[in-house]
Short mmCIF file of C-alpha atoms in Angstrom, two decimals:
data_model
loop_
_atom_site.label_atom_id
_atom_site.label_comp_id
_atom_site.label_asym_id
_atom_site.label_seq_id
_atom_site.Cartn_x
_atom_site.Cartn_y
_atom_site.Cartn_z
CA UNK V 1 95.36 51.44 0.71
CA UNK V 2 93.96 53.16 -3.16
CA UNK V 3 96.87 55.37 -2.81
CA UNK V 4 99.26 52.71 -2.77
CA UNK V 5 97.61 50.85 -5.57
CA UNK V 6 98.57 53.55 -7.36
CA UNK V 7 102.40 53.03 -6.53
CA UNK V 8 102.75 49.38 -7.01
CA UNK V 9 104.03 49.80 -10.39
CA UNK V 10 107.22 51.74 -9.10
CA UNK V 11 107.96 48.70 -7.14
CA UNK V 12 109.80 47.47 -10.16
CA UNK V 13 112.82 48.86 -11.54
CA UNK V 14 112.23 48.54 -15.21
CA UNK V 15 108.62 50.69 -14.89
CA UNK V 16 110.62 53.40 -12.88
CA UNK V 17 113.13 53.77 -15.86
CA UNK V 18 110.58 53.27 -18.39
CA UNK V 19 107.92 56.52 -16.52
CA UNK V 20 110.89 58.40 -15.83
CA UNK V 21 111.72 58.68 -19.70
CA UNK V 22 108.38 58.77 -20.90
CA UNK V 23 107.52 61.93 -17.90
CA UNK V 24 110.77 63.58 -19.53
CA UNK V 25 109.55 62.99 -23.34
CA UNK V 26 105.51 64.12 -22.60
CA UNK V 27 106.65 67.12 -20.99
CA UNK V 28 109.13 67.73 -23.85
CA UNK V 29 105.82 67.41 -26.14
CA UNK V 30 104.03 70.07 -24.07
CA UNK V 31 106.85 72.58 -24.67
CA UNK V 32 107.05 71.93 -28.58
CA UNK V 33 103.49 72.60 -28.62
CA UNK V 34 104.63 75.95 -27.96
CA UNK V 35 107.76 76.54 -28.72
CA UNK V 36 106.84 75.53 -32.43
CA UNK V 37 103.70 78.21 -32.68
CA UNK V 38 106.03 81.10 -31.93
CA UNK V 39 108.81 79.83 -33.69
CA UNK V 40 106.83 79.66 -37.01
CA UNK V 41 105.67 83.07 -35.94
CA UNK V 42 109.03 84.25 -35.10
CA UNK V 43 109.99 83.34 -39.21
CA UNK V 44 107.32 85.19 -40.53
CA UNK V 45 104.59 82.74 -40.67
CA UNK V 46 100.71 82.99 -40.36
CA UNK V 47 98.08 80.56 -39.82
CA UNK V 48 98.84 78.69 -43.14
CA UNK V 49 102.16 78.33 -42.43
CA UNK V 50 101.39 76.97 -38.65
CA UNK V 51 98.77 74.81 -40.10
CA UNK V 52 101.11 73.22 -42.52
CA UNK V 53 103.54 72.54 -40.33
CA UNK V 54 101.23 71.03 -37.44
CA UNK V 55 99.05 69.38 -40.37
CA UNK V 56 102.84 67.29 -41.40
CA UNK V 57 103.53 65.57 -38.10
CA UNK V 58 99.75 64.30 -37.89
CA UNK V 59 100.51 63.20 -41.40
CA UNK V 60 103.84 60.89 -40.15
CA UNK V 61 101.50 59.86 -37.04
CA UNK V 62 98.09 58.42 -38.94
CA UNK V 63 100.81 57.55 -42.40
CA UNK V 64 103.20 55.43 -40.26
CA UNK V 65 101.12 54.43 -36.81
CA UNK V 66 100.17 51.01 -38.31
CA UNK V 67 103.72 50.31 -39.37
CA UNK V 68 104.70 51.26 -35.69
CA UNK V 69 102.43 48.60 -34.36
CA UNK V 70 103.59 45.83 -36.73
CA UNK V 71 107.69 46.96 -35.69
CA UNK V 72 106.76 46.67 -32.03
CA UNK V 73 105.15 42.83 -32.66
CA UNK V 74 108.91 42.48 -34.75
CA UNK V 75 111.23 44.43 -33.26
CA UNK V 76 112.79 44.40 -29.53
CA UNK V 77 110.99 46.73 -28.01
CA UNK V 78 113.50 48.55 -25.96
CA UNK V 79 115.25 48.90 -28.55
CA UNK V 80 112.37 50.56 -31.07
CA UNK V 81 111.94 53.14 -28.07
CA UNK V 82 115.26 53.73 -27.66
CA UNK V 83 115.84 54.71 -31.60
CA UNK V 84 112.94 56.69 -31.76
CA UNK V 85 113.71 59.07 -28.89
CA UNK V 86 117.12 59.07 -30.48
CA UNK V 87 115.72 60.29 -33.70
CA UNK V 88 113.78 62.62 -31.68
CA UNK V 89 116.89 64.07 -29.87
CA UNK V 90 118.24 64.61 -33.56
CA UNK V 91 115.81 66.41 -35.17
CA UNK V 92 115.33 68.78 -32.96
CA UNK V 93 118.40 69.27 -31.95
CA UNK V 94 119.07 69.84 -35.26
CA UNK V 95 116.30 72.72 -35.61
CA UNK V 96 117.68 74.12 -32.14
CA UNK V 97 121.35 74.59 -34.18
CA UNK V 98 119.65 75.99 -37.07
CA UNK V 99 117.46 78.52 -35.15
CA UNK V 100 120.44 79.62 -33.27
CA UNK V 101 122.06 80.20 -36.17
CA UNK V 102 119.65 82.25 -37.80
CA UNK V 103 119.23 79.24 -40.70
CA UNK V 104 115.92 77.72 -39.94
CA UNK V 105 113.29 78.16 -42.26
CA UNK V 106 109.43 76.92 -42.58
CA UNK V 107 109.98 73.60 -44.16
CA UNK V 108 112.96 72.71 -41.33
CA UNK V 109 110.11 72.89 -39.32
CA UNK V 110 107.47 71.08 -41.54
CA UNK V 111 110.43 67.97 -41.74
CA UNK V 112 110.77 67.92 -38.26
CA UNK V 113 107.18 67.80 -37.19
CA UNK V 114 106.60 64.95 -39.66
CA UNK V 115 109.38 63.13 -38.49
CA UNK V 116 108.11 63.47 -34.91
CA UNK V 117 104.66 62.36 -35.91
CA UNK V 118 106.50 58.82 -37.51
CA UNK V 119 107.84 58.41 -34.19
CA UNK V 120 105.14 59.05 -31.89
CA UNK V 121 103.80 56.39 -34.30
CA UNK V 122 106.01 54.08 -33.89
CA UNK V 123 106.57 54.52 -29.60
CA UNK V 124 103.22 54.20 -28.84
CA UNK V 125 102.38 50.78 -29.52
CA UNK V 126 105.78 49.83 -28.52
CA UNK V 127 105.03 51.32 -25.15
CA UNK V 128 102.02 49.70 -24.94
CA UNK V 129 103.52 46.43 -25.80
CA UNK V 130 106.23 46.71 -23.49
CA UNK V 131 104.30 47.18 -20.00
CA UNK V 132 103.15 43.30 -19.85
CA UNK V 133 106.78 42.35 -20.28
CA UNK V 134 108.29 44.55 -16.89
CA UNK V 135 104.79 44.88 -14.63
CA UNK V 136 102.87 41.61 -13.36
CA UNK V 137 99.30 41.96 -14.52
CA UNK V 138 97.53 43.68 -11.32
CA UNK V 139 99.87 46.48 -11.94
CA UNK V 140 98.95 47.35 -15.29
CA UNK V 141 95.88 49.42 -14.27
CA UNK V 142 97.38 51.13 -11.83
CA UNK V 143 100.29 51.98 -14.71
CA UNK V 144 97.74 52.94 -17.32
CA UNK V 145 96.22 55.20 -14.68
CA UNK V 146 99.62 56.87 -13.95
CA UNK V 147 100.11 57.53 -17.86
CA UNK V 148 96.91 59.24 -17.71
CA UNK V 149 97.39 61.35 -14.55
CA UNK V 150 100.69 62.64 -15.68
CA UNK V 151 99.65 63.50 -19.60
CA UNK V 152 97.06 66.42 -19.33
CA UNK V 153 99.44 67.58 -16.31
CA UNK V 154 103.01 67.46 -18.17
CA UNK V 155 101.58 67.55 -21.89
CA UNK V 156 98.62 69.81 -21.65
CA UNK V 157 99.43 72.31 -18.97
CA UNK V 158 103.27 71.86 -16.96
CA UNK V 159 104.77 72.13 -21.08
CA UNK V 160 103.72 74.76 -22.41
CA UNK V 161 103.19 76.70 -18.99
CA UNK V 162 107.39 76.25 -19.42
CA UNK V 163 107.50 77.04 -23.07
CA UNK V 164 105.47 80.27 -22.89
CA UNK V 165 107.49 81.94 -20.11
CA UNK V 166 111.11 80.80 -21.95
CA UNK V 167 109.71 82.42 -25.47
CA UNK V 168 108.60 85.45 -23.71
CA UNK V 169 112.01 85.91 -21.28
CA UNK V 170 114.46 84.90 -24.17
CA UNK V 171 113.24 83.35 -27.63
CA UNK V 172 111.49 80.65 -29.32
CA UNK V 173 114.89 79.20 -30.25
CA UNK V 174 115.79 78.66 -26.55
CA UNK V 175 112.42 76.78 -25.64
CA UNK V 176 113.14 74.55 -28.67
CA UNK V 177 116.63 74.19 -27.53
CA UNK V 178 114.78 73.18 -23.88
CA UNK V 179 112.69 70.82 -25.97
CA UNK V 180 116.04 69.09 -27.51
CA UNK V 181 117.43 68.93 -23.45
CA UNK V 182 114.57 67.04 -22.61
CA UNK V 183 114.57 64.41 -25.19
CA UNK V 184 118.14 63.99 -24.53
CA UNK V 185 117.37 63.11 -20.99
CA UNK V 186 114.64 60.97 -21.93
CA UNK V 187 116.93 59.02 -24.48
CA UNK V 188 119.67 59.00 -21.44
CA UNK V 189 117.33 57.38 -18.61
CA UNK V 190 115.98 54.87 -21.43
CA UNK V 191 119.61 53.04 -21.94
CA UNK V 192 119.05 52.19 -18.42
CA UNK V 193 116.03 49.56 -19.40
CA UNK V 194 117.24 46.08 -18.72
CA UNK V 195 117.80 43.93 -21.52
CA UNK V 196 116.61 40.87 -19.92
CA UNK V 197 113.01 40.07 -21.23
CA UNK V 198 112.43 43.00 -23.43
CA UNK V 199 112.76 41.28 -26.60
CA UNK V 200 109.98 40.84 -28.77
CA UNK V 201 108.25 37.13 -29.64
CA UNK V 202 108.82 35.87 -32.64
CA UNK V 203 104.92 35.83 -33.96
CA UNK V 204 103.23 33.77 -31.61
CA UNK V 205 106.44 31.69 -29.68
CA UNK V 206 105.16 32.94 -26.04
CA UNK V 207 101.66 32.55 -26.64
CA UNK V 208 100.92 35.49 -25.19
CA UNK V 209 101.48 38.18 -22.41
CA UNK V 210 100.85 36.03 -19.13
CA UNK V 211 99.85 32.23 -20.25
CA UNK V 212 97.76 30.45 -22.82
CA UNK V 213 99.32 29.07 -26.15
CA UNK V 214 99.49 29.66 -30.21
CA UNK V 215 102.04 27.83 -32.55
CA UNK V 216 104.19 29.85 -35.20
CA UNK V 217 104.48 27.51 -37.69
CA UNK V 218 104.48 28.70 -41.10
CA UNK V 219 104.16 32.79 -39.45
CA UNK V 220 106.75 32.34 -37.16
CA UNK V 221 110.07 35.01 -37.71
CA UNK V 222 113.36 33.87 -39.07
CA UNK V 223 114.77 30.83 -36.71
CA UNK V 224 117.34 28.36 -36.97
CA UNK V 225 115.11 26.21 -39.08
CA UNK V 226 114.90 28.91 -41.92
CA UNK V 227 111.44 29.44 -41.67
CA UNK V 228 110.02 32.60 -43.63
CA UNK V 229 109.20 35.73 -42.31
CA UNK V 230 105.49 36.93 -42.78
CA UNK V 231 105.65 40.05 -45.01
CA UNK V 232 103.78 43.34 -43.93
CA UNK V 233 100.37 42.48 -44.87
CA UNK V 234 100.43 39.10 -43.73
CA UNK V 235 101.46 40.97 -40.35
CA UNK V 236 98.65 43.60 -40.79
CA UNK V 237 95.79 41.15 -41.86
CA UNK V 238 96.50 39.06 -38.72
CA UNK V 239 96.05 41.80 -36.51
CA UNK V 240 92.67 43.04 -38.34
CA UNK V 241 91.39 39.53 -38.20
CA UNK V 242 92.13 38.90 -34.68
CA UNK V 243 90.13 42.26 -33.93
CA UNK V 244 87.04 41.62 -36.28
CA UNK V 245 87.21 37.43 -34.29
CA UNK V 246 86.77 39.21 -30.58
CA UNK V 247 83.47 40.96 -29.98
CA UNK V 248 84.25 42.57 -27.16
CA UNK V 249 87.56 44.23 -29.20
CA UNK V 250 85.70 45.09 -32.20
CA UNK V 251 82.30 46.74 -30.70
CA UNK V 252 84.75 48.75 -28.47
CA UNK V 253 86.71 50.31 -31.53
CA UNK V 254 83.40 50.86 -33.05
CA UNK V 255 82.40 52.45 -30.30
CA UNK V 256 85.10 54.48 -30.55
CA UNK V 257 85.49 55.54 -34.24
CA UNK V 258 81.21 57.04 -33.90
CA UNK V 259 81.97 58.44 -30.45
CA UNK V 260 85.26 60.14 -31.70
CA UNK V 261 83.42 61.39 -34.96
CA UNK V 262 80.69 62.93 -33.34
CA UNK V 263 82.19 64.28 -30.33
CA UNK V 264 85.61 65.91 -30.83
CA UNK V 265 84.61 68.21 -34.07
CA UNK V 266 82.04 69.99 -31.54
CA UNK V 267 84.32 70.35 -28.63
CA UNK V 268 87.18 71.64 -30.99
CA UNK V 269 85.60 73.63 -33.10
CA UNK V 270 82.03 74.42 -32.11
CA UNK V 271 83.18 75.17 -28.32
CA UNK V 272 84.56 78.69 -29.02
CA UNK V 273 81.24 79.58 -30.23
CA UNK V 274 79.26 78.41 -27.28
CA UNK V 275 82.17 80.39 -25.04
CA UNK V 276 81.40 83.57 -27.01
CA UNK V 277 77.56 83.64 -27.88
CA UNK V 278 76.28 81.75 -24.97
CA UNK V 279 78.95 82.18 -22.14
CA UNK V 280 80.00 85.71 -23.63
CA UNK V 281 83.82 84.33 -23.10
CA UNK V 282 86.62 84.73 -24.79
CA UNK V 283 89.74 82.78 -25.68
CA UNK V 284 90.71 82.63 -22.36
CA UNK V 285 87.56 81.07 -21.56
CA UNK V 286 87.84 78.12 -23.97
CA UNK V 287 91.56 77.83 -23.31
CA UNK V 288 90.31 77.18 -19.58
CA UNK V 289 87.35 74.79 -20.06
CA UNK V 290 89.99 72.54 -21.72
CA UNK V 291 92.07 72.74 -18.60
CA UNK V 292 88.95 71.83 -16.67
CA UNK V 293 88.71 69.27 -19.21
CA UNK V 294 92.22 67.94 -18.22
CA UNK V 295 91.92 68.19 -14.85
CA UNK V 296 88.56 66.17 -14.84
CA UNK V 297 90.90 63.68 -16.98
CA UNK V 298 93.84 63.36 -15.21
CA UNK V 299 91.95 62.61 -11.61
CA UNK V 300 89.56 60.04 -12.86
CA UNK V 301 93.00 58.46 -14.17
CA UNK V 302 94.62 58.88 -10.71
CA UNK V 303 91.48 57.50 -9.29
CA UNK V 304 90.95 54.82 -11.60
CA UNK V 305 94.73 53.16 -11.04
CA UNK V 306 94.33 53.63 -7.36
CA UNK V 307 91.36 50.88 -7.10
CA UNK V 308 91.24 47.28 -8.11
CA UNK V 309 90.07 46.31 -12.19
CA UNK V 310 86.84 46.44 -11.47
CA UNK V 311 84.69 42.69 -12.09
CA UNK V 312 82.70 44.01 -14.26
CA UNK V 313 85.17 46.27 -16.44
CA UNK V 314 83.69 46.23 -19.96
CA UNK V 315 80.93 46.77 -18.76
CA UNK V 316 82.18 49.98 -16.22
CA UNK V 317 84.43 50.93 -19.29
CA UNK V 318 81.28 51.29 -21.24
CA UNK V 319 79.15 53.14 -18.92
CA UNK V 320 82.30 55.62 -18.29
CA UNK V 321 82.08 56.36 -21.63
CA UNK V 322 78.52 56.38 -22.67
CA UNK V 323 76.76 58.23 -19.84
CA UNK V 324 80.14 60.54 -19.47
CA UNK V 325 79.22 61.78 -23.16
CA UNK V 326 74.98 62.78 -21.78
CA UNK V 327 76.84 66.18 -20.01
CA UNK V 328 77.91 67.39 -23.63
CA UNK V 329 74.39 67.11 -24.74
CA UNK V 330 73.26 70.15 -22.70
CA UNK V 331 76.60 72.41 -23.56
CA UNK V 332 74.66 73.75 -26.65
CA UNK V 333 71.78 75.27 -24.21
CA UNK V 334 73.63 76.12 -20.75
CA UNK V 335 74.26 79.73 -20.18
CA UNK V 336 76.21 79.59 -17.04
CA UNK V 337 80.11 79.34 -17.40
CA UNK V 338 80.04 77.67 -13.79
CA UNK V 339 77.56 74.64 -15.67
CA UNK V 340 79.53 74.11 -18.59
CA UNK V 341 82.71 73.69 -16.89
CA UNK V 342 81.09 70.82 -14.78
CA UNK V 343 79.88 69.23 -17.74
CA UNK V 344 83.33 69.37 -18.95
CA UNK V 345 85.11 68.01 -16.16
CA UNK V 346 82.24 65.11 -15.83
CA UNK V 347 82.87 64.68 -19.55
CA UNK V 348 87.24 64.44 -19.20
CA UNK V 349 86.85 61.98 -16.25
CA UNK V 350 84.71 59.66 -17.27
CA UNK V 351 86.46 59.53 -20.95
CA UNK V 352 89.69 58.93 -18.45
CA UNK V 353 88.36 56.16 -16.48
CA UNK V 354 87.39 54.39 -19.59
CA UNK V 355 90.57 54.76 -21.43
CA UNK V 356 92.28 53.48 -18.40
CA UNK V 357 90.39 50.38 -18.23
CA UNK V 358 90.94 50.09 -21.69
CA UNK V 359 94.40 50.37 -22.03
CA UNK V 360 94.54 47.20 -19.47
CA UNK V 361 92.21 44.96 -20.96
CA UNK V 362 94.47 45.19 -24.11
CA UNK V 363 97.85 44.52 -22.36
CA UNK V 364 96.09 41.39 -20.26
CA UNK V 365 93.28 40.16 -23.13
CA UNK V 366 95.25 40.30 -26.29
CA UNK V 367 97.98 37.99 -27.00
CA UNK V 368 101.72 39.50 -26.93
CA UNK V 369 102.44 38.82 -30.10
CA UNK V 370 99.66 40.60 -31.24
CA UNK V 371 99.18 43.62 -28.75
CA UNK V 372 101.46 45.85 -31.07
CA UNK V 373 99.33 45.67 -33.89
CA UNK V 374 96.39 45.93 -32.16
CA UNK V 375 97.18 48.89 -30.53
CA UNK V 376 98.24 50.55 -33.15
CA UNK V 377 94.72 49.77 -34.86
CA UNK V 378 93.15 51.47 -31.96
CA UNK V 379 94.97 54.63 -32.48
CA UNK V 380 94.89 54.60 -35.74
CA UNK V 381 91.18 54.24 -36.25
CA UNK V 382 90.73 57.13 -33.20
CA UNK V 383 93.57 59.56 -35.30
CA UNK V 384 91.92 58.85 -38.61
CA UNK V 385 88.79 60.47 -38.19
CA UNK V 386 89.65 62.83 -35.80
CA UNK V 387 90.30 65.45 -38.37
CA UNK V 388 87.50 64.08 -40.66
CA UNK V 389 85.31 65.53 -37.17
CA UNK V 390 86.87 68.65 -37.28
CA UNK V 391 85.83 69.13 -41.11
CA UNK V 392 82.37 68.27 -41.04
CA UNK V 393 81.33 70.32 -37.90
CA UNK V 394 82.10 73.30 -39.17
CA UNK V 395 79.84 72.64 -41.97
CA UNK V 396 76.90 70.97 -40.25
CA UNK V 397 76.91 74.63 -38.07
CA UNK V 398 75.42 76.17 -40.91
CA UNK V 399 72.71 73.84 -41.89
CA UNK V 400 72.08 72.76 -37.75
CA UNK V 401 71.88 75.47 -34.70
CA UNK V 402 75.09 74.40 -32.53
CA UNK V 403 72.49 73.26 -29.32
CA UNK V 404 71.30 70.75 -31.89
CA UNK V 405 74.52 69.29 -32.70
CA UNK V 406 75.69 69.03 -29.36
CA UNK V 407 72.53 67.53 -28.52
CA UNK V 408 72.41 64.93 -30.86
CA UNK V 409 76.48 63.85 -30.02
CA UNK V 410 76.14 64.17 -26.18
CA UNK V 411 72.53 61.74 -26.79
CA UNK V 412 74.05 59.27 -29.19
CA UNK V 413 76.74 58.27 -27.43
CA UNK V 414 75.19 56.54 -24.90
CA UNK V 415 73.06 54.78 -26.98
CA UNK V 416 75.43 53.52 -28.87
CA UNK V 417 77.18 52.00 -25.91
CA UNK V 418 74.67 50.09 -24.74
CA UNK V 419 74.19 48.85 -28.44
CA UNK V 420 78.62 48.04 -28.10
CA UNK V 421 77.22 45.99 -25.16
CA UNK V 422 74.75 44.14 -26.33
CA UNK V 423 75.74 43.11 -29.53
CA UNK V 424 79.58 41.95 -28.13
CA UNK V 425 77.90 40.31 -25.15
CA UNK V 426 80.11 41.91 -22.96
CA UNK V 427 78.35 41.66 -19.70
CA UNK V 428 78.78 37.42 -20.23
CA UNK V 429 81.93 38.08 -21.81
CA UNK V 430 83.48 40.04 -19.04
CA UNK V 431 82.52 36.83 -16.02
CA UNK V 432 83.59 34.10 -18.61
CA UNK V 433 86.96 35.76 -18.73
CA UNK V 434 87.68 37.39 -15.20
CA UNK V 435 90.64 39.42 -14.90
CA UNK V 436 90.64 39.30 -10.62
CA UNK V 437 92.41 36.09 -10.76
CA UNK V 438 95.78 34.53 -12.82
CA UNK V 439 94.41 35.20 -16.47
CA UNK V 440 95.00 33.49 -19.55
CA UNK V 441 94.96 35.38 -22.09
CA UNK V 442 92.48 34.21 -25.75
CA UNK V 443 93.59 32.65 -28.51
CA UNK V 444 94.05 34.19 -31.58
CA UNK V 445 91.77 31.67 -33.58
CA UNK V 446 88.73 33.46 -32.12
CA UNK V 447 87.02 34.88 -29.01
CA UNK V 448 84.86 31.98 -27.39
CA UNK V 449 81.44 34.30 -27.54
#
């Protein structure tokens, strides 16, 4: 049954710890969302002051998130998530004390938002790194999927539903002292992972998440032998030339850096303006075409891990993506709130189904000892010019009407992916390597396109 394709994952012990924690931290996320607005309004701040301190932790998240993926190809994994939700515990229960006391000040908060942003940085890829190692590879969808379902829900709407109510009954100190409770449990449930199996490789020694083979040699870690330990570069350069060897990975993250410059500036910043001169909305408007948004997102994730990997999944992951961007096109000229709400929805689900997809083939196509640099590279590329979106569409508003711009980003998109397509070969690529049967995952010489 699709519903319980969904489940499988909870079948195993290790991936009902692992959720558990990461349901706890998310919805820990979705509170601090909140909890740090009104506490920076609560000292006296203003918009500079709240962008400062937002603008630090995505500072320690792009700064650091390559680092992260290069620890979590080094490092145990359990034991990288572990410290980081430790750390997290510790800073803010350390701005929960000083709030309480009446001695927290601006740049507490500025520290601690960095220092959350280095270890988002650093759990993500680890996360994504550890999944092969405690789920057999027909789960991973269905896990992927369940990270998706439960993010908009907890992050983007359960959070700081919680958050606002606690700063409006008592203070912001108190949800930031809820905040500090939840990463505690989180960093509790995680000492239950089993240490059996969670280890990282040493660069290369397992050939990879489920099967096929690489030697170490001269890159392998420190052994018995003596031999040297790559250095960070080394580390860095081997992950960037693994992606730039593998079509299908490369056209995909430039898919992604166009798609992610062209599409989020409009929806973050050009969206308020549609709400108010088109829609004649306010913020209450925009704030609930994101929810629609996350709604759309988190059910084409739920649906996505409740069906088999689909035979042809670069080439479904693409058309998610690509034809799931054509809705935005016509946001710039709909008039109807009713219409641009679909289009939103159409526009979160699709983005989810791909991202689902996505998140699998890079647990079951990339090699282990790889998969926590490569991830990282993924994110990092996506964070990078996320802001560098936000800046210019501002900007092109004055010299372009706002129907134009949207018209041009919801258009080009799909283009774009079937250009992805073609030029990676994916549609051969995808048959020549099927994923509905034991895989073995590529070399990391180069992809055999």
């Amino acid at each position: 049954m699709p519903t319980l394709q969904a489940l499988r994952p909870f079948a195993h012990r290790e991936y009902r710890v692992l959720i558990a924690a990461l349901a706890i931290s998310i919805f820990g996320s979705g509170m601090w969302a909140v909890a740090m607005v009104y506490q920076v309004i609560h000292l006296g701040g203003g918009p500079l002051e709240l962008s400062l301190v937002a603008t630090a932790g995505s500072i320690g998240l792009v700064a650091f998130v390559l680092a992260g993926g290069i620890a979590a190809d080094r490092v145990p994994q359990r034991l990288l998530i572990i410290s980081v939700e430790g750390a997290n515990l510790a800073v803010i229960a350390a701005i929960s004390g000083l709030a309480m006391a009446g001695w927290l000040q601006l740049w507490h908060l500025a520290v601690g938002s960095f220092v959350l942003g280095v270890g988002a940085a650093f759990f993500f890829p680890a996360y994504s790194a550890i999944l092969p190692r405690i789920l057999p590879p027909e789960d991973l969808l269905a896990a992927n999927g369940m990270e998706g379902t439960m993010r908009p829900i907890l992050q983007q709407a359960a959070g700081p539903a919680v958050a606002g109510v606690v700063v409006a009954a008592l203070s912001p100190s108190h949800a930031v002292t809820g905040v500090a409770t939840c990463h505690l449990l989180a960093f509790i449930v995680l000492n239950f992972l089993g240490r059996h199996a969670l280890a990282a490789p040493a660069n290369g020694a397992d050939g990879g998440a489920h099967g096929g083979s690489t030697t170490a040699g001269a890159d392998a870690d420190v052994t018995a032998t003596g031999a040297a330990k790559p250095s960070f570069f080394h580390d860095l350069s081997e992950g960037i030339s693994y992606t730039v060897r593998t079509p299908w990975l490369l056209w995909t993250l430039l898919w992604a850096c166009v798609s992610v410059l062209f599409l989020i500036g409009p929806i973050e910043v050009l969206m308020p303006f549609v709400v108010r001169d088109q829609l004649g909305g306010d913020s209450r408007m925009f704030g609930f075409l994101l929810a629609v948004m996350g709604v759309g997102g988190a059910i084409g994730s739920l649906a996505t891990a409740s069906l088999k990997l689909p035979r042809r999944y670069l080439t479904v992951m693409m058309v998610s993506w690509g034809a799931g961007s054509l809705p935005l096109a016509a946001v710039g000229i709909l008039d109807s709130f009713w219409t641009v709400a679909a289009a939103m929805f159409v526009f979160g689900a699709t983005g989810s189904v791909g991202m689902v997809i996505w998140g699998t083939l890079l647990q079951r196509r990339v090699p282990s000892h790889l998969l926590g640099r490569v991830s990282s590279l993924d994110f990092f590329v996506s964070l990078a010019l996320m802001p560098v979106s936000m800046a210019l569409a501002g900007p092109a508003a004055q010299v372009f009407p706002i129907w134009a711009i949207f018209l041009f980003a919801g258009g080009v998109c799909p283009v774009l992916a079937v250009i992805a397509m073609i030029a990676a070969k994916m549609a051969a690529d995808e048959l020549a390597h099927p994923l509905d049967q034991p895989v073995e995952v590529e070399r990391t010489t180069a992809a055999e396109d």
